[in-house]
Coordinates of C-alpha atoms in Angstrom, one line a residue:
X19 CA -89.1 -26.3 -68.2
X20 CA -85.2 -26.7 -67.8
X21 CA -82.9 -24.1 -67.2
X22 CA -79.8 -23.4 -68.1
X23 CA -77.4 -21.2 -67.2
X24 CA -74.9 -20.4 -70.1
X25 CA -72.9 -17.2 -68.2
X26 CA -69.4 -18.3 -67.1
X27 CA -69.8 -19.4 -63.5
X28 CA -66.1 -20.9 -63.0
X29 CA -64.5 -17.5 -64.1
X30 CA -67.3 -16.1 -61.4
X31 CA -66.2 -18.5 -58.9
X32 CA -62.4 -18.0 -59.5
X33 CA -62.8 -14.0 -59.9
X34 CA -64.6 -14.3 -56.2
X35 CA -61.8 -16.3 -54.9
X36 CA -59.6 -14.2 -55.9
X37 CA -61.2 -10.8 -54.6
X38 CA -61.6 -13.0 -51.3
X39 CA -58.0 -13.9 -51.4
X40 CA -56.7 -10.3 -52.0
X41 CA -59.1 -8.3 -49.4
X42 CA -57.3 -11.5 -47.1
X43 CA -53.6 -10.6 -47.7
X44 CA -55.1 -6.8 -47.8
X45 CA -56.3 -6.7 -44.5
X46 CA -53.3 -9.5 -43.3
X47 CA -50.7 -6.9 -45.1
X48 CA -52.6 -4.0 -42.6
X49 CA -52.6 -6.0 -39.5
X50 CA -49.0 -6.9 -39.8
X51 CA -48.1 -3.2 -40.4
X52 CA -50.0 -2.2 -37.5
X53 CA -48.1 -5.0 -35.3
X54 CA -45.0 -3.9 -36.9
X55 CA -45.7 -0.2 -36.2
X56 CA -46.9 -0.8 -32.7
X57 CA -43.5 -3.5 -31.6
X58 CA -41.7 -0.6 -33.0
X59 CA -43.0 2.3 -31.3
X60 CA -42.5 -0.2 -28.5
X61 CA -38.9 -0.6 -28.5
X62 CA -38.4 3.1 -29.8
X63 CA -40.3 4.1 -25.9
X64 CA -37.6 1.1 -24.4
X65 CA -34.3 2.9 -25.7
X66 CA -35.6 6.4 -25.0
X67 CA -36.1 4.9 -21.5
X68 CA -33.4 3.3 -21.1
X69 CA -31.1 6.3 -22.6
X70 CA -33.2 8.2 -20.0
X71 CA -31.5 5.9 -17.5
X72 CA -28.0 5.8 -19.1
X73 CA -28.0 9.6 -18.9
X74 CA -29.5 9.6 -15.0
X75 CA -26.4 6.7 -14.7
X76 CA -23.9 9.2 -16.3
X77 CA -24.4 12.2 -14.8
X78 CA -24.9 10.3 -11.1
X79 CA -21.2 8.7 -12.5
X80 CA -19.4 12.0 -13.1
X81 CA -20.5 13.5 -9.3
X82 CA -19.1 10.8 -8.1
X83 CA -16.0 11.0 -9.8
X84 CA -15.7 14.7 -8.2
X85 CA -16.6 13.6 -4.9
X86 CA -13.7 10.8 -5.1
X87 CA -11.5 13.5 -6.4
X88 CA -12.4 15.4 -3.5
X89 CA -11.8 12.6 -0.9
X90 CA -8.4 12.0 -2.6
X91 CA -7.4 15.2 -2.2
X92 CA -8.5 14.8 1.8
X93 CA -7.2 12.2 1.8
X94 CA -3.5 13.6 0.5
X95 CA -3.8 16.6 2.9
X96 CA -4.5 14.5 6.2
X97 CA -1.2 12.2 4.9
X98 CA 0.9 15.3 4.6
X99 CA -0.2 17.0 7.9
X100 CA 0.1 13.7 9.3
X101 CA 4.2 13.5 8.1
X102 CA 4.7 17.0 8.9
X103 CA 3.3 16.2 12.3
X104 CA 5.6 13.0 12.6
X105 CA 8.3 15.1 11.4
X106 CA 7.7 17.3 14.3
X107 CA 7.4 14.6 16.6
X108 CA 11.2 12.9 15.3
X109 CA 12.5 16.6 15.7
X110 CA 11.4 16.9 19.2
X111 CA 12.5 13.8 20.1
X112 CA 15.7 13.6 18.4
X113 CA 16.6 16.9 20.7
X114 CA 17.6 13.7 23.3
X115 CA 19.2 11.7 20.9
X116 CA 23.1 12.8 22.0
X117 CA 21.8 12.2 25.6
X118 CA 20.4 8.6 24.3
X119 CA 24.1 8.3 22.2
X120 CA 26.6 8.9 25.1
X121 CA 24.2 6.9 27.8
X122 CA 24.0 3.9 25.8
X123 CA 27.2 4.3 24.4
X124 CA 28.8 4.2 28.2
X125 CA 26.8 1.0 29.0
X126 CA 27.6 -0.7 26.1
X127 CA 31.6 -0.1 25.9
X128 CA 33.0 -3.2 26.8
X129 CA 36.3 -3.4 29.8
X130 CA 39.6 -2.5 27.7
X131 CA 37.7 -0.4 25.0
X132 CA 38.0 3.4 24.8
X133 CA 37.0 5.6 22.0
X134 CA 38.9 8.6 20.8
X135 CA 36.4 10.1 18.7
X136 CA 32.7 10.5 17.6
X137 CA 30.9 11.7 14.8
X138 CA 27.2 11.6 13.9
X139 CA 25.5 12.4 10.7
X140 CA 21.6 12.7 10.9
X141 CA 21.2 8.7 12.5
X142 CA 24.6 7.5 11.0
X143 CA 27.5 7.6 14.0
X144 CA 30.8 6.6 13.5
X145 CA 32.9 5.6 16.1
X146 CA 36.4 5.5 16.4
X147 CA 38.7 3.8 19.2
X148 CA 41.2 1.7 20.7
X149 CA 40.7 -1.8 22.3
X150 CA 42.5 -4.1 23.7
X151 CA 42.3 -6.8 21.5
X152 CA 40.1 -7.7 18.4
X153 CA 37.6 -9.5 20.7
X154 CA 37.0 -6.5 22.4
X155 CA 35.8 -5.1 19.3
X156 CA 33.7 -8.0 18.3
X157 CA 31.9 -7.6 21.8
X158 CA 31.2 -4.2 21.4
X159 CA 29.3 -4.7 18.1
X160 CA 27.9 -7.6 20.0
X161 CA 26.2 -5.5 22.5
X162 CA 25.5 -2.3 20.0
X163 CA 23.3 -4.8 17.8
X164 CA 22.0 -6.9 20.5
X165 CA 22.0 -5.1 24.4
X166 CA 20.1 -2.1 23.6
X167 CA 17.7 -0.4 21.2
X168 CA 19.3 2.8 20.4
X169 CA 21.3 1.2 18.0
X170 CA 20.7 -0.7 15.6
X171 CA 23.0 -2.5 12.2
X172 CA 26.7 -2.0 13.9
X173 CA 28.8 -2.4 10.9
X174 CA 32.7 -2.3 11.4
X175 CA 34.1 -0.2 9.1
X176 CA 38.2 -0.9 9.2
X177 CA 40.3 -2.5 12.2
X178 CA 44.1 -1.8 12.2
X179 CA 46.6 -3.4 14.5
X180 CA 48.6 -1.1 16.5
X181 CA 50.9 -0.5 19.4
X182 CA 50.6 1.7 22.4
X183 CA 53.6 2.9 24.5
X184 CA 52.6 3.1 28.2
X185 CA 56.2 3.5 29.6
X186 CA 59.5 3.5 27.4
X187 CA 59.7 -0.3 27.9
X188 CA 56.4 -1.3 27.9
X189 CA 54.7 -1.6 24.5
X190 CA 51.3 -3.2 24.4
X191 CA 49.7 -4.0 21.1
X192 CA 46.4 -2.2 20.5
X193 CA 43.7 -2.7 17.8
X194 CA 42.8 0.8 16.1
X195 CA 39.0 0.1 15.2
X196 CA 35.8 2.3 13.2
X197 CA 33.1 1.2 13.8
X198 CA 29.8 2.8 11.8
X199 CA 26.2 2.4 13.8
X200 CA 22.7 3.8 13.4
X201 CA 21.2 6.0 16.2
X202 CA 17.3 4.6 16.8
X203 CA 14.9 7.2 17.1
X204 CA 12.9 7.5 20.5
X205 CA 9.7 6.3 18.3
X206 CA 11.5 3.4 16.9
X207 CA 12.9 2.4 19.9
X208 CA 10.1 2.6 21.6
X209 CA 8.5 0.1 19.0
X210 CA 11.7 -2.0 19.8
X211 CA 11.0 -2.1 23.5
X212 CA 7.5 -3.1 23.1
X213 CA 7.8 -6.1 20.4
X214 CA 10.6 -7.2 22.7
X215 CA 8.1 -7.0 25.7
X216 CA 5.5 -8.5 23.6
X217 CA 8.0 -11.7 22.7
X218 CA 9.1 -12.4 26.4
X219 CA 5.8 -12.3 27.1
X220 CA 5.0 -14.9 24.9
X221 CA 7.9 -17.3 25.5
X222 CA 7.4 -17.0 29.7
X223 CA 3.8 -18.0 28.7
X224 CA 4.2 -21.0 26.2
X225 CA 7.3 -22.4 29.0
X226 CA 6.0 -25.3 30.8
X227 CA 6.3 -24.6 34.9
X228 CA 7.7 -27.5 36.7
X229 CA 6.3 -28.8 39.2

């Protein structure tokens, strides 16, 4: 006997299908949420970890800021006890400056040079005098910039020619000089002894020695 089946089977077929298909995007839709969810919670527990860090970075940040504070301000007291002790020091040793200023100023005065009058203002000492003639002057400032390092940037100030009476008939002419010159400090001239040490040194040692 043949059978035949006269109940929809396509609309059956299709109607499966498409309960298949849904439970698929269903279950698809779930697993992707739960992928989503769990990258998310990931990268939620990333930031909070790396704010954690940020934070730990901050705060480590700011004490260092106070300790650099700190070491600057060490670091300004040590520079100001450091010029008060220099100060100190230039105050002791400036108690020998006139001795330095009338020694040096006796070796350096040139033959036919005498100076009537002196005045000194902190290192600044002016100088005023009679010479000879204008060379006279020019060799003194010679050997106050050159001979000697307790002075140091001889300037001349004014040079006037003049006359001197040494008997009623003998008139000699005379050049009235200032002359304006900085006192060195024993420090400084110190310095200036040993860099001019330093660079004889070094020409005696590059001169050939013939033989």
């Amino acid at each position: 006997m043949i059978l035949i089946n006269l109940l929809p089977h396509r609309e059956a077929a299709r109607k499966k299908r498409q309960d298949v298909f849904n439970v698929s995007l269903g279950v698809s839709a779930l697993i992707g949420g739960l992928l989503a969810g769990v990258i998310f919670l990931w990268y939620q527990a990333q930031i909070s970890a790396q704010q954690g860090i940020n934070q730990i970075l901050q705060n480590e940040v700011k004490i260092f800021d106070i300790q650099i504070k700190d070491i600057a301000g060490l670091e300004a007291e040590i520079t100001a006890l450091r010029a008060r002790q220099q100060a100190v020091e230039d105050l002791q040793a400036d108690r020998n400056l006139p001795v330095h200023l009338l020694t040096e100023l006796v070796k350096q005065l040139p033959d036919g040079v005498y100076i009537a009058s002196m005045r000194q203002e902190n290192q600044n000492v002016t100088l005023q005098g009679v010479a000879q003639s204008n060379e006279r002057v020019s060799e003194l400032l010679r050997n106050l910039g050159n001979n000697t390092p307790w002075f140091s940037r001889p300037e001349l100030v004014e040079i006037v020619a003049g006359s001197v009476a040494l008997s009623p008939r003998d008139q000699r002419r005379v050049a009235n000089f200032t002359i304006r010159v900085r006192l060195t400090r024993a420090s400084e001239a110190e310095k200036m002894r040993a860099s001019a040490g330093a660079t004889v040194s070094q020409v005696a040692a590059s001169t050939p020695v013939k033989k």
